JSON list of C-alpha atoms in Angstrom, two decimals:
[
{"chain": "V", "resi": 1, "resn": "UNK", "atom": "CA", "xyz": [0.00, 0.00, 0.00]},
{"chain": "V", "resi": 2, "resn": "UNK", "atom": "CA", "xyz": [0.98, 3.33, -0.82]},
{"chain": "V", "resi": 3, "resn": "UNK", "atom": "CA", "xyz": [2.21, 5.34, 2.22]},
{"chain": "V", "resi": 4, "resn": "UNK", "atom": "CA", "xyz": [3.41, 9.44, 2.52]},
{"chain": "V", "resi": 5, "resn": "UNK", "atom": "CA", "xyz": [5.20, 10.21, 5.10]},
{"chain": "V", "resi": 6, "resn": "UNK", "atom": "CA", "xyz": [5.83, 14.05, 6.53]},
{"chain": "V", "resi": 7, "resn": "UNK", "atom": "CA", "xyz": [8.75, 13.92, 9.02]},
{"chain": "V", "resi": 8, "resn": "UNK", "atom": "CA", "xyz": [7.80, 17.52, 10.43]},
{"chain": "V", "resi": 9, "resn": "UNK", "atom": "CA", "xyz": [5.08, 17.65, 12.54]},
{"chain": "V", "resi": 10, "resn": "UNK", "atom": "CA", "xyz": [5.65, 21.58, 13.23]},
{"chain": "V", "resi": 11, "resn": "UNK", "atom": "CA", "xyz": [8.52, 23.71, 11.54]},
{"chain": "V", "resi": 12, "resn": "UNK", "atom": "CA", "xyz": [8.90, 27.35, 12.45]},
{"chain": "V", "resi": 13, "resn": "UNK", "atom": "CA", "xyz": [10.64, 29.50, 10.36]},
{"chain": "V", "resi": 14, "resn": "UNK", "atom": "CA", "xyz": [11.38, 33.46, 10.60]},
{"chain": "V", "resi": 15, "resn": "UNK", "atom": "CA", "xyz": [9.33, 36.10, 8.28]},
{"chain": "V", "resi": 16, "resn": "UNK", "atom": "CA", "xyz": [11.82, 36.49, 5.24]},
{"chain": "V", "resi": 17, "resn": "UNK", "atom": "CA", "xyz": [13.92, 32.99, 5.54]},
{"chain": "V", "resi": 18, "resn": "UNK", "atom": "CA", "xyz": [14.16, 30.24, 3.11]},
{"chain": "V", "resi": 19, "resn": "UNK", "atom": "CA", "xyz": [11.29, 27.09, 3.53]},
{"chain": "V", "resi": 20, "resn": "UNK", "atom": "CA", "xyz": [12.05, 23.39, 2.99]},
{"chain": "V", "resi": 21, "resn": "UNK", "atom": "CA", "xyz": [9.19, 21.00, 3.93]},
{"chain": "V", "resi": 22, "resn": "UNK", "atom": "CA", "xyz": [10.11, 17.12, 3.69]},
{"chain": "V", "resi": 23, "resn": "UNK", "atom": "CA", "xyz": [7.77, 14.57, 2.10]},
{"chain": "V", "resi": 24, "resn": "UNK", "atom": "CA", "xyz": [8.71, 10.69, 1.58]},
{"chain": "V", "resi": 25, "resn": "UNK", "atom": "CA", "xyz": [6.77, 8.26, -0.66]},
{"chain": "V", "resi": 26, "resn": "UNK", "atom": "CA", "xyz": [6.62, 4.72, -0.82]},
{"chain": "V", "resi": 27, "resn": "UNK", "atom": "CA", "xyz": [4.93, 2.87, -3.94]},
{"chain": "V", "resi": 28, "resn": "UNK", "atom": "CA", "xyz": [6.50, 0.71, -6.43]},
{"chain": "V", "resi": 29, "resn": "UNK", "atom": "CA", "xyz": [6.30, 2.72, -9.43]},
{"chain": "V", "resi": 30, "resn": "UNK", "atom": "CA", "xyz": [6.49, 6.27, -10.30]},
{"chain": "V", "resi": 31, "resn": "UNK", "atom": "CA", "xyz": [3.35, 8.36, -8.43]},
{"chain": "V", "resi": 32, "resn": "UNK", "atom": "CA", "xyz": [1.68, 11.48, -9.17]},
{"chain": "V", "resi": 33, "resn": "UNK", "atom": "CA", "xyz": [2.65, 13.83, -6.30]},
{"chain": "V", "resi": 34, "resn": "UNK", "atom": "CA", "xyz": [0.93, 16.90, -4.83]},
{"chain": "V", "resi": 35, "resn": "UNK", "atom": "CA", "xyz": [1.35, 19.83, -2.31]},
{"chain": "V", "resi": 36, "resn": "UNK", "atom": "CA", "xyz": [-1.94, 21.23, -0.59]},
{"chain": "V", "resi": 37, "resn": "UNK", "atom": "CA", "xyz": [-2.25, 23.90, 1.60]},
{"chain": "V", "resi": 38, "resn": "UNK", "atom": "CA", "xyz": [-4.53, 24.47, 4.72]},
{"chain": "V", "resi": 39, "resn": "UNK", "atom": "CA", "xyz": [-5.55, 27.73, 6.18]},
{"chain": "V", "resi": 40, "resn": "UNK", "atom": "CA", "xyz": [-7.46, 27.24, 9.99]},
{"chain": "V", "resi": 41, "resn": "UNK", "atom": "CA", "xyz": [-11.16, 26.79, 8.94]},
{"chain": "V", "resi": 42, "resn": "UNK", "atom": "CA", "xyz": [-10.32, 26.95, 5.59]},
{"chain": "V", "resi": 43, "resn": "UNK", "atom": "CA", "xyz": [-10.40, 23.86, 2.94]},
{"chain": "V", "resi": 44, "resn": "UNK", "atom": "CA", "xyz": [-7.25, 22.48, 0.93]},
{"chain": "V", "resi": 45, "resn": "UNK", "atom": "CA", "xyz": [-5.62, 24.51, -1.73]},
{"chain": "V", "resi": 46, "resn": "UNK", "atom": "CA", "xyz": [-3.38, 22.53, -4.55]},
{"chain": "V", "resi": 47, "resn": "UNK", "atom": "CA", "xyz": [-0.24, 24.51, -3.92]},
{"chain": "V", "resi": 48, "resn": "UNK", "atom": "CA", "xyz": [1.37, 22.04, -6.96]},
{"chain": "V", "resi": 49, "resn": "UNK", "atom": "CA", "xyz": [1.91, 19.01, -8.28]},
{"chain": "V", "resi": 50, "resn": "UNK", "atom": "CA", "xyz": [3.95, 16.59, -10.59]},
{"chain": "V", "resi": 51, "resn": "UNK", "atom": "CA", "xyz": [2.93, 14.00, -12.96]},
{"chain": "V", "resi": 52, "resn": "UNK", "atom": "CA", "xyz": [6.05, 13.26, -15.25]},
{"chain": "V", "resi": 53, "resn": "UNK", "atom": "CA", "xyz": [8.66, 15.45, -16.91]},
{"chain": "V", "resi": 54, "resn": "UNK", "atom": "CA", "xyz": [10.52, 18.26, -15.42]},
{"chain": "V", "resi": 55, "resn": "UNK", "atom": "CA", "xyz": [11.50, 17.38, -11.79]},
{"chain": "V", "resi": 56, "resn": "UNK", "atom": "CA", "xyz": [11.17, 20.96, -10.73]},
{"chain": "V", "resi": 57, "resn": "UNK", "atom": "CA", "xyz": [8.11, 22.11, -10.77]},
{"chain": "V", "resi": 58, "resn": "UNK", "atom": "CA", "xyz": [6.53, 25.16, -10.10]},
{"chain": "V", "resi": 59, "resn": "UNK", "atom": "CA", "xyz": [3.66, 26.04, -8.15]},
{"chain": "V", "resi": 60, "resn": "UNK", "atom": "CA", "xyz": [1.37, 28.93, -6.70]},
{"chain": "V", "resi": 61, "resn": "UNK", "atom": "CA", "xyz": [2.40, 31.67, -4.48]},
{"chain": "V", "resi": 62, "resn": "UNK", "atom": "CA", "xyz": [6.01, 31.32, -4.91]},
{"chain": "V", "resi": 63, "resn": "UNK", "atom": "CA", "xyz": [6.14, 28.10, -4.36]},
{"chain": "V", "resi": 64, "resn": "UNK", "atom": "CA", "xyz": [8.28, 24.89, -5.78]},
{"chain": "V", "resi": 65, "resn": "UNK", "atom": "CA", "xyz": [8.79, 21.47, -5.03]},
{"chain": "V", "resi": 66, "resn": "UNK", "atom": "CA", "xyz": [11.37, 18.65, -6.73]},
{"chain": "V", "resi": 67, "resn": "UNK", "atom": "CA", "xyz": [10.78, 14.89, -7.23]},
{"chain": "V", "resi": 68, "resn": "UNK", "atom": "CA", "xyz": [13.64, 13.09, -6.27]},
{"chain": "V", "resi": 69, "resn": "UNK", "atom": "CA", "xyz": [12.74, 9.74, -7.35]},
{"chain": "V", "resi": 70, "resn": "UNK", "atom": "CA", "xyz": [16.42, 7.81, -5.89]},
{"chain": "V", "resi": 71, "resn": "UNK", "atom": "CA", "xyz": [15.52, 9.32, -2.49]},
{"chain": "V", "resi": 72, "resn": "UNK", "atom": "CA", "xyz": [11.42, 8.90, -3.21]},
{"chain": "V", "resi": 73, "resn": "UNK", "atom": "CA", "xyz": [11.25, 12.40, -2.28]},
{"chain": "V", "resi": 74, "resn": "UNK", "atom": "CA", "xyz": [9.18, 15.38, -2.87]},
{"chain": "V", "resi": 75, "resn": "UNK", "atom": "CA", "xyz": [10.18, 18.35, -0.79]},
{"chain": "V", "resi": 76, "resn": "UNK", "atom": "CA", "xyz": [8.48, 21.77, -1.34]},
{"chain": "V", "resi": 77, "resn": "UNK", "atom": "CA", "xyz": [10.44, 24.70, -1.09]},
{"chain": "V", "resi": 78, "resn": "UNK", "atom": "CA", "xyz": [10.13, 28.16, -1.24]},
{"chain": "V", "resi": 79, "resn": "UNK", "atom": "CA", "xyz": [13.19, 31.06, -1.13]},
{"chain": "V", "resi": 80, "resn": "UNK", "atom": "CA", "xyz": [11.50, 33.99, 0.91]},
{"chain": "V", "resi": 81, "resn": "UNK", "atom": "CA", "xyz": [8.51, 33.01, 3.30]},
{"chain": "V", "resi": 82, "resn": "UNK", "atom": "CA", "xyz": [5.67, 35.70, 4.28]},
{"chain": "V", "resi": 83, "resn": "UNK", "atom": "CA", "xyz": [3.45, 35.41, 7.05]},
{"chain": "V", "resi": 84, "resn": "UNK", "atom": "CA", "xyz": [0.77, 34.56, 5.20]},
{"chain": "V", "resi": 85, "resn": "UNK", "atom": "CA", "xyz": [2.53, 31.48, 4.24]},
{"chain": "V", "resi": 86, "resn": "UNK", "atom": "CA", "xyz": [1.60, 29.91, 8.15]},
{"chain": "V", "resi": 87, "resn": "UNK", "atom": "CA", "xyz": [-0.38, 27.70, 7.84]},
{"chain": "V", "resi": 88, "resn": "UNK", "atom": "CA", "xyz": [-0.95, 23.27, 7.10]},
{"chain": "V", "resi": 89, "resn": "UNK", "atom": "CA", "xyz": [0.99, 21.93, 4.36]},
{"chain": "V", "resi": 90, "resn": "UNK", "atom": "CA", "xyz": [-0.11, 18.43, 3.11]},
{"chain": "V", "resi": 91, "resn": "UNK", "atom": "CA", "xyz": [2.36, 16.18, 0.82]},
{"chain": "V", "resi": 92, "resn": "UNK", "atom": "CA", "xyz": [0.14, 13.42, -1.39]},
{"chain": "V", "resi": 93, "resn": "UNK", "atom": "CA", "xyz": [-0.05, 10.63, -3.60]},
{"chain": "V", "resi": 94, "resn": "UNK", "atom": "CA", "xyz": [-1.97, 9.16, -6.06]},
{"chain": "V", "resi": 95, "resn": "UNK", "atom": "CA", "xyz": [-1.35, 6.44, -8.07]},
{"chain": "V", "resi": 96, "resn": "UNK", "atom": "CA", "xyz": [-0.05, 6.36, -11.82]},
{"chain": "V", "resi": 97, "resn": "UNK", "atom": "CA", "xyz": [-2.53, 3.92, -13.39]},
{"chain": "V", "resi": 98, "resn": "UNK", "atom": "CA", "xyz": [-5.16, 5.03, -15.26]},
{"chain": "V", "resi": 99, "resn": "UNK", "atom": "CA", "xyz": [-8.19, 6.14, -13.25]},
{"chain": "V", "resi": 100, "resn": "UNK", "atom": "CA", "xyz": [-8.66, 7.73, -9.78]},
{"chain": "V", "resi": 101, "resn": "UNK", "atom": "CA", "xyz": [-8.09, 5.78, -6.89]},
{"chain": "V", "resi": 102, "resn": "UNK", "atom": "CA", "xyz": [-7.75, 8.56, -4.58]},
{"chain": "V", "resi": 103, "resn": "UNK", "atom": "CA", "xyz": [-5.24, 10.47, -2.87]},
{"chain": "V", "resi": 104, "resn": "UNK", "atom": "CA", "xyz": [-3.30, 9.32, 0.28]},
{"chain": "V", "resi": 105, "resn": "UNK", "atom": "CA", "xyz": [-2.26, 12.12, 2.26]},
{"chain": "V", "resi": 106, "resn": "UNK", "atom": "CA", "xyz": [0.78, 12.56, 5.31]},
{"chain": "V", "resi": 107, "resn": "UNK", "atom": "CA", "xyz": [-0.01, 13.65, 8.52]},
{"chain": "V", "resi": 108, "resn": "UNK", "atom": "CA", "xyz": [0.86, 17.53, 7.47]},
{"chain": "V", "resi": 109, "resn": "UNK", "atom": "CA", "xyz": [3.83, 20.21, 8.26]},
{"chain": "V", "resi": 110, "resn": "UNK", "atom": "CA", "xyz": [2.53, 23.13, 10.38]},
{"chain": "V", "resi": 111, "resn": "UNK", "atom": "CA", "xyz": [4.36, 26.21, 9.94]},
{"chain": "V", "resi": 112, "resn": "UNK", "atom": "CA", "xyz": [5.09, 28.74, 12.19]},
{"chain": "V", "resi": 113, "resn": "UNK", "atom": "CA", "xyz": [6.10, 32.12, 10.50]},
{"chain": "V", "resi": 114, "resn": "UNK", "atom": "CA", "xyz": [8.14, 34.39, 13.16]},
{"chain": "V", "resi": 115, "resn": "UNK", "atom": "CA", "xyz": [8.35, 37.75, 12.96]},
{"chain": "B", "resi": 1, "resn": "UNK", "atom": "CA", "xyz": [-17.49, 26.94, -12.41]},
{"chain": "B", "resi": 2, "resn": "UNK", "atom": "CA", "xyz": [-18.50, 27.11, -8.82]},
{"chain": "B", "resi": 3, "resn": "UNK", "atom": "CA", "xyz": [-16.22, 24.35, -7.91]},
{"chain": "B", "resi": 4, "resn": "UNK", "atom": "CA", "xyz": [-17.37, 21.72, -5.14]},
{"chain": "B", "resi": 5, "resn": "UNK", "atom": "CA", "xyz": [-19.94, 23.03, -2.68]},
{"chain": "B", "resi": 6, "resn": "UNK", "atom": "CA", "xyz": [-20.60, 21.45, 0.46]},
{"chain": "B", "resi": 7, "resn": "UNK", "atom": "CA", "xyz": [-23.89, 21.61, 2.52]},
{"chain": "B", "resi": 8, "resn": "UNK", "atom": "CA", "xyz": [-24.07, 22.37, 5.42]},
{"chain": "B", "resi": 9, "resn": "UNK", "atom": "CA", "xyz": [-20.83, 24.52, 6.50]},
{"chain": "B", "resi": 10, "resn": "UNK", "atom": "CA", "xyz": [-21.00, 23.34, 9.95]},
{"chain": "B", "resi": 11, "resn": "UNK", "atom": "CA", "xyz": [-23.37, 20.74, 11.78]},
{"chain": "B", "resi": 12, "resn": "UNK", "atom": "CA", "xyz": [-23.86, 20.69, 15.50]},
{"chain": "B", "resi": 13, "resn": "UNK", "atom": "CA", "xyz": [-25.77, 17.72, 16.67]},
{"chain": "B", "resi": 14, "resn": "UNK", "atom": "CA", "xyz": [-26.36, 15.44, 19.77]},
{"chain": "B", "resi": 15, "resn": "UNK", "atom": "CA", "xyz": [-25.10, 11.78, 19.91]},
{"chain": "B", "resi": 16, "resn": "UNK", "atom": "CA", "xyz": [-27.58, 9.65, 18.43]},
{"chain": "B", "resi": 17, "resn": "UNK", "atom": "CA", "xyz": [-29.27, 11.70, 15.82]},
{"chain": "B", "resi": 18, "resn": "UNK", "atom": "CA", "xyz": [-28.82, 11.20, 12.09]},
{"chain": "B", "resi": 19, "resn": "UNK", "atom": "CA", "xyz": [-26.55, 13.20, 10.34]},
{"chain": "B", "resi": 20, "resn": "UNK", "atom": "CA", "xyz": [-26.84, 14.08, 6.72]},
{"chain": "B", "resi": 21, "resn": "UNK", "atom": "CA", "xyz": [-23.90, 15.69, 4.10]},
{"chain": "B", "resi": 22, "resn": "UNK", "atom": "CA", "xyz": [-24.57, 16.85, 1.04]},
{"chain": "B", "resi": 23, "resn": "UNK", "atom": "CA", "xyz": [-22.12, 17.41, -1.94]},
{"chain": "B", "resi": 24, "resn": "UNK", "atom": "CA", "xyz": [-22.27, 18.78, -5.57]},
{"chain": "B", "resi": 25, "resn": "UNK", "atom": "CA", "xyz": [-18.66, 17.95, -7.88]},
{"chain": "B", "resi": 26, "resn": "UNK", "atom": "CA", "xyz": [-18.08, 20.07, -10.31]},
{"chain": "B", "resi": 27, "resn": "UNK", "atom": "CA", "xyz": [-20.07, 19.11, -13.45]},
{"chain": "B", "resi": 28, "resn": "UNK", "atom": "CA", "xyz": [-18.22, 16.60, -16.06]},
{"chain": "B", "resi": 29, "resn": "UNK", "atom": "CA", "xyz": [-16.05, 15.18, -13.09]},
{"chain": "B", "resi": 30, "resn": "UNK", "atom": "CA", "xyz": [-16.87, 11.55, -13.17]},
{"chain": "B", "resi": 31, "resn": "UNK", "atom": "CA", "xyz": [-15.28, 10.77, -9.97]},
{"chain": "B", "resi": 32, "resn": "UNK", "atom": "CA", "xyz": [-16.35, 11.29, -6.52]},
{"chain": "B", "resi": 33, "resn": "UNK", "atom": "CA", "xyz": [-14.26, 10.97, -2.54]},
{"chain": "B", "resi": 34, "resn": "UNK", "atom": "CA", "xyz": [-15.44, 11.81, 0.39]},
{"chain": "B", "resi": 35, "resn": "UNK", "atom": "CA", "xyz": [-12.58, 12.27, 3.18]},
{"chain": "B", "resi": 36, "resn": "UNK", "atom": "CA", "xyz": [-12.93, 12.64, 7.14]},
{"chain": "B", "resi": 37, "resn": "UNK", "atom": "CA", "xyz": [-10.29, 15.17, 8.54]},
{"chain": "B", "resi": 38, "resn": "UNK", "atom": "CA", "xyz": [-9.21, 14.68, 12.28]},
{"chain": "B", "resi": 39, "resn": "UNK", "atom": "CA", "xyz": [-6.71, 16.06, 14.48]},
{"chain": "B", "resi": 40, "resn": "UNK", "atom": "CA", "xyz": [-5.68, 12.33, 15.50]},
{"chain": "B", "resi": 41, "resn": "UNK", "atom": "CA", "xyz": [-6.25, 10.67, 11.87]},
{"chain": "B", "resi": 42, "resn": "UNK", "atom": "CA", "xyz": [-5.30, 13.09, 9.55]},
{"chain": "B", "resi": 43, "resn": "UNK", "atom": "CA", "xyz": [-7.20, 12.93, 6.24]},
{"chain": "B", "resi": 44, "resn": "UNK", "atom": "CA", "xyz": [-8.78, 9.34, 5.24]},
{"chain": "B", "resi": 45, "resn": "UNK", "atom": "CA", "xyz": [-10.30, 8.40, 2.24]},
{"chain": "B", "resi": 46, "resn": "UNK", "atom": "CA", "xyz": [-13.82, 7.04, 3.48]},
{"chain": "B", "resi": 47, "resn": "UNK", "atom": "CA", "xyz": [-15.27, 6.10, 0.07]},
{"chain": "B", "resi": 48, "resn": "UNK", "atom": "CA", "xyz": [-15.52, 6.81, -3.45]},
{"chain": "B", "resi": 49, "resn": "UNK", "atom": "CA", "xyz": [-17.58, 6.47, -6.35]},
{"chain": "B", "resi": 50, "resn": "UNK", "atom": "CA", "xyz": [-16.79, 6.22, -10.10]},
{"chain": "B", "resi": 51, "resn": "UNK", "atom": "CA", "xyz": [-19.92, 7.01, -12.90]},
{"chain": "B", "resi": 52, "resn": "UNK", "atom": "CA", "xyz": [-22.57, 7.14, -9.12]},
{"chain": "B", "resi": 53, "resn": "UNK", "atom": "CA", "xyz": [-21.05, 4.00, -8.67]},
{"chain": "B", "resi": 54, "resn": "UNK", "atom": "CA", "xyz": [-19.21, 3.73, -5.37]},
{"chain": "B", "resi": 55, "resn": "UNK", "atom": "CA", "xyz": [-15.69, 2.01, -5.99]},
{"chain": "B", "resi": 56, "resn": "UNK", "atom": "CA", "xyz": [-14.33, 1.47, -2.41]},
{"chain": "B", "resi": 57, "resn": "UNK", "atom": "CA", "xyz": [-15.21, 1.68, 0.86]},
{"chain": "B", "resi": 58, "resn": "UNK", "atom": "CA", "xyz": [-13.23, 0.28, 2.69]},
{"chain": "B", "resi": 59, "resn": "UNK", "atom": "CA", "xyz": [-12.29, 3.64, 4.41]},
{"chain": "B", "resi": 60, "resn": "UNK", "atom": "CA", "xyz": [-15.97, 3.36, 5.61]},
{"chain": "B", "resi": 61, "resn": "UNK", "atom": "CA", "xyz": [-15.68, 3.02, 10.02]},
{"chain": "B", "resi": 62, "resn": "UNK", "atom": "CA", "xyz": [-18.80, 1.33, 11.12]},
{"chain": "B", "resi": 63, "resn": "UNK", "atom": "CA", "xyz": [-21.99, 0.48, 9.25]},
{"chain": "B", "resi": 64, "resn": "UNK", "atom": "CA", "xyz": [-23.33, 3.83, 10.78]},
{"chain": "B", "resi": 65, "resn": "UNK", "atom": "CA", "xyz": [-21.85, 5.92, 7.97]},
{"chain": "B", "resi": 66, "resn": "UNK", "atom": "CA", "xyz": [-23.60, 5.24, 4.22]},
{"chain": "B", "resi": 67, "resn": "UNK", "atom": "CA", "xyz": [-22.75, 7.08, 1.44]},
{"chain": "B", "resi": 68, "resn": "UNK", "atom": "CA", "xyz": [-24.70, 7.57, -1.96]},
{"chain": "B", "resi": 69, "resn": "UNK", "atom": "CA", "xyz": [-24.82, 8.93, -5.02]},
{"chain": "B", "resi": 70, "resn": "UNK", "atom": "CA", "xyz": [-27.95, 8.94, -6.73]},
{"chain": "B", "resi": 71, "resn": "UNK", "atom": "CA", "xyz": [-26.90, 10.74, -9.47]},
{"chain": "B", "resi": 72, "resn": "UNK", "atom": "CA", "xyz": [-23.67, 12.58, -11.28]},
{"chain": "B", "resi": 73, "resn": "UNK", "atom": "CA", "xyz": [-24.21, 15.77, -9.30]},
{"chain": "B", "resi": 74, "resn": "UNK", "atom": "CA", "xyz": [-25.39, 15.08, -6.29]},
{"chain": "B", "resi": 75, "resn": "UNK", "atom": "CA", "xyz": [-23.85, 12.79, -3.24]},
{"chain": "B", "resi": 76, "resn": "UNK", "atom": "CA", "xyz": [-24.60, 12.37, 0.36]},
{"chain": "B", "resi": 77, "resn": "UNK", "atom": "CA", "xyz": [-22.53, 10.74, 3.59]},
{"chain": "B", "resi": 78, "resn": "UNK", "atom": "CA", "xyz": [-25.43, 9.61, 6.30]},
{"chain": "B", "resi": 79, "resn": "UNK", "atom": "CA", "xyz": [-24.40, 8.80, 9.92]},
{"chain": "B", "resi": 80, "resn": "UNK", "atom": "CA", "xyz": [-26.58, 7.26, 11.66]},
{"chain": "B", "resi": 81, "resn": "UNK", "atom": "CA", "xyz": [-26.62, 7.57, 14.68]},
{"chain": "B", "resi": 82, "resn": "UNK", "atom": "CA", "xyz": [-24.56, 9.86, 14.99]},
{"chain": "B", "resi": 83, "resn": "UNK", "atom": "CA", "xyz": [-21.20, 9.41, 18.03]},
{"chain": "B", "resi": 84, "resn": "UNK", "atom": "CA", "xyz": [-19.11, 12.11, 19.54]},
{"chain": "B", "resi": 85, "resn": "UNK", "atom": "CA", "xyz": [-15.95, 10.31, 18.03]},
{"chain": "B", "resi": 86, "resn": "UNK", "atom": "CA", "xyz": [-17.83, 11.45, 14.47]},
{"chain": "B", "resi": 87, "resn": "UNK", "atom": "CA", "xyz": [-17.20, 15.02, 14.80]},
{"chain": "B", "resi": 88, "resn": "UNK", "atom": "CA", "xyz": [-14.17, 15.94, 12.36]},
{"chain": "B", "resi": 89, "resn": "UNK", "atom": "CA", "xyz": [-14.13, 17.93, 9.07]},
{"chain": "B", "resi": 90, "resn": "UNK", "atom": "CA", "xyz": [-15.75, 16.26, 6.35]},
{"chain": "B", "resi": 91, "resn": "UNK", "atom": "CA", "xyz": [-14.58, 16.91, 2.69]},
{"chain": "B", "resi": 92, "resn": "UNK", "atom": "CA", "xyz": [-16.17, 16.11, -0.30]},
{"chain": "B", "resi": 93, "resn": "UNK", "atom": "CA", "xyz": [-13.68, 16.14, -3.51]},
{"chain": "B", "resi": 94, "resn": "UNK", "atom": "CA", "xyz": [-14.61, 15.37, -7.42]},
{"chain": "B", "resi": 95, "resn": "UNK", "atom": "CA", "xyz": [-12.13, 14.75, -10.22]},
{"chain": "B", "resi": 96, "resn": "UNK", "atom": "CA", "xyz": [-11.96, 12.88, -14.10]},
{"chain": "B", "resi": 97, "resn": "UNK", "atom": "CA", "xyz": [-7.95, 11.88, -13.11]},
{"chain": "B", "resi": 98, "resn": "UNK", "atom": "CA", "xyz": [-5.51, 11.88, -10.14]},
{"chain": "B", "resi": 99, "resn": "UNK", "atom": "CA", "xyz": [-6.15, 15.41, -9.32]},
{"chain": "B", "resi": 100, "resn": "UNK", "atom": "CA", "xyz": [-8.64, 16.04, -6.82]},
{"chain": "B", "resi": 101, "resn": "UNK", "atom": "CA", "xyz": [-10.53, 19.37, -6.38]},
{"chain": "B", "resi": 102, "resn": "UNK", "atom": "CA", "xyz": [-12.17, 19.77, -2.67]},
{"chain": "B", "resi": 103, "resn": "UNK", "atom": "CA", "xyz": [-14.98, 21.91, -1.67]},
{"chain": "B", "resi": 104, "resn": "UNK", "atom": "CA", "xyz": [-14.91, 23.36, 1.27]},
{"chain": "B", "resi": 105, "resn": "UNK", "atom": "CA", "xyz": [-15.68, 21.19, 3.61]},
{"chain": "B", "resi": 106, "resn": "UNK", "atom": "CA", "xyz": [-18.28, 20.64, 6.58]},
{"chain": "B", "resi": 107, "resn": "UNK", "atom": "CA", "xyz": [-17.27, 20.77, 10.44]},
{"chain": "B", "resi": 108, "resn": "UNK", "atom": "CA", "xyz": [-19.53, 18.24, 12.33]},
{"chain": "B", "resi": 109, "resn": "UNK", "atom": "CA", "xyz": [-19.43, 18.60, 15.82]},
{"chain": "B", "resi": 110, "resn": "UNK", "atom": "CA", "xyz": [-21.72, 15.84, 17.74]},
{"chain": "B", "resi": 111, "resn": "UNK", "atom": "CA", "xyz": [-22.31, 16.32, 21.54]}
]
């Protein structure tokens, strides 16, 4: 079964510094990955996500993430965090077959954004 | 498009009483999940349905949650009755491939 694992439970970082959120995968063949982001109350927004091609792939608000498949990795990043940016981050997976089986999510990344 | 909407926003209820969710997918999206968000659980995938027709539910907890989908714009998650370990954030997402759109979800809070 496929499995996503987010090693960070919380990760503060100051107003202005340089983000790194870790996400590990484990399924047999290459997935489709995704980044969603959670405001409190709010529902999830698809920050990116990769299907094939281009490891390095862009997403909204400033944000960018790169498959690593010899690590089975797919770590967001983002140069300059703003507050706004605090908030739940949610790595996922979906398998590569044809169809929709769903996505399996990690546990999430909270970020702190100090002033 | 007005993407998925979600009915009610947020349900208050007392243990025992039947709970009804509503969803709408964004038209042409022939796929259908409903998730459960909790602070202990994370997101799980309760069920899902493919042309109305549900797929897997294996994510389903106890025979006191149902889900149906009568037809390709309308779906509902019943729980019945309703338990104080049911209140989470339910989210209803559609899709026609491996990216999901949500709506915005429905807090359920049962006393």
């Amino acid at each position: 079964a496929q499995s996503v694992t987010q090693p960070d439970i919380h990760i503060t970082v100051s107003e202005g510094a340089s983000l790194e959120l870790r996400c590990n995968y484990s399924y047999g063949a290459t997935p489709y990955l995704f980044w969603y982001v959670q405001s409190p109350g709010q529902g999830l927004q698809l920050l990116l996500k990769y299907f094939s091609g281009d490891t390095l792939v862009q997403g909204i608000k400033g944000f960018e993430a790169e498959f690593k498949r010899s690590q089975s990795s797919f770590n967001l990043r983002k140069p300059s965090v703003h507050w706004s940016d605090a908030a739940e981050y949610f790595c996922a997976v979906a398998y590569s077959g044809g169809g929709a089986d769903g996505l399996t999510f990690g546990k999430g990344t909270h970020l702190i954004i100090q002033p | 498009d007005a993407g998925v909407i979600q009915s009610p926003r947020h349900e208050v209820t007392e243990m025992g009483q039947e709970v009804t969710l509503r969803c709408k997918p964004i038209s042409g999206h022939d796929y259908l999940f409903w998730y459960r968000q909790t602070m202990m659980r994370g997101l799980e995938l309760l069920i899902y349905f493919n042309n109305n027709v549900p797929i897997d539910d294996s994510g389903m907890p106890e025979d006191r949650f149902s889900a149906k989908m009568p037809n390709a714009s309308f779906s509902t998650l019943k729980i019945q009755p309703s338990e104080p370990r049911d209140s989470a954030v339910y989210f209803c997402a559609s899709s026609t491939g491996p990216q999901l759109f949500f709506g915005p979800g429905t807090r359920l809070t049962v006393l």
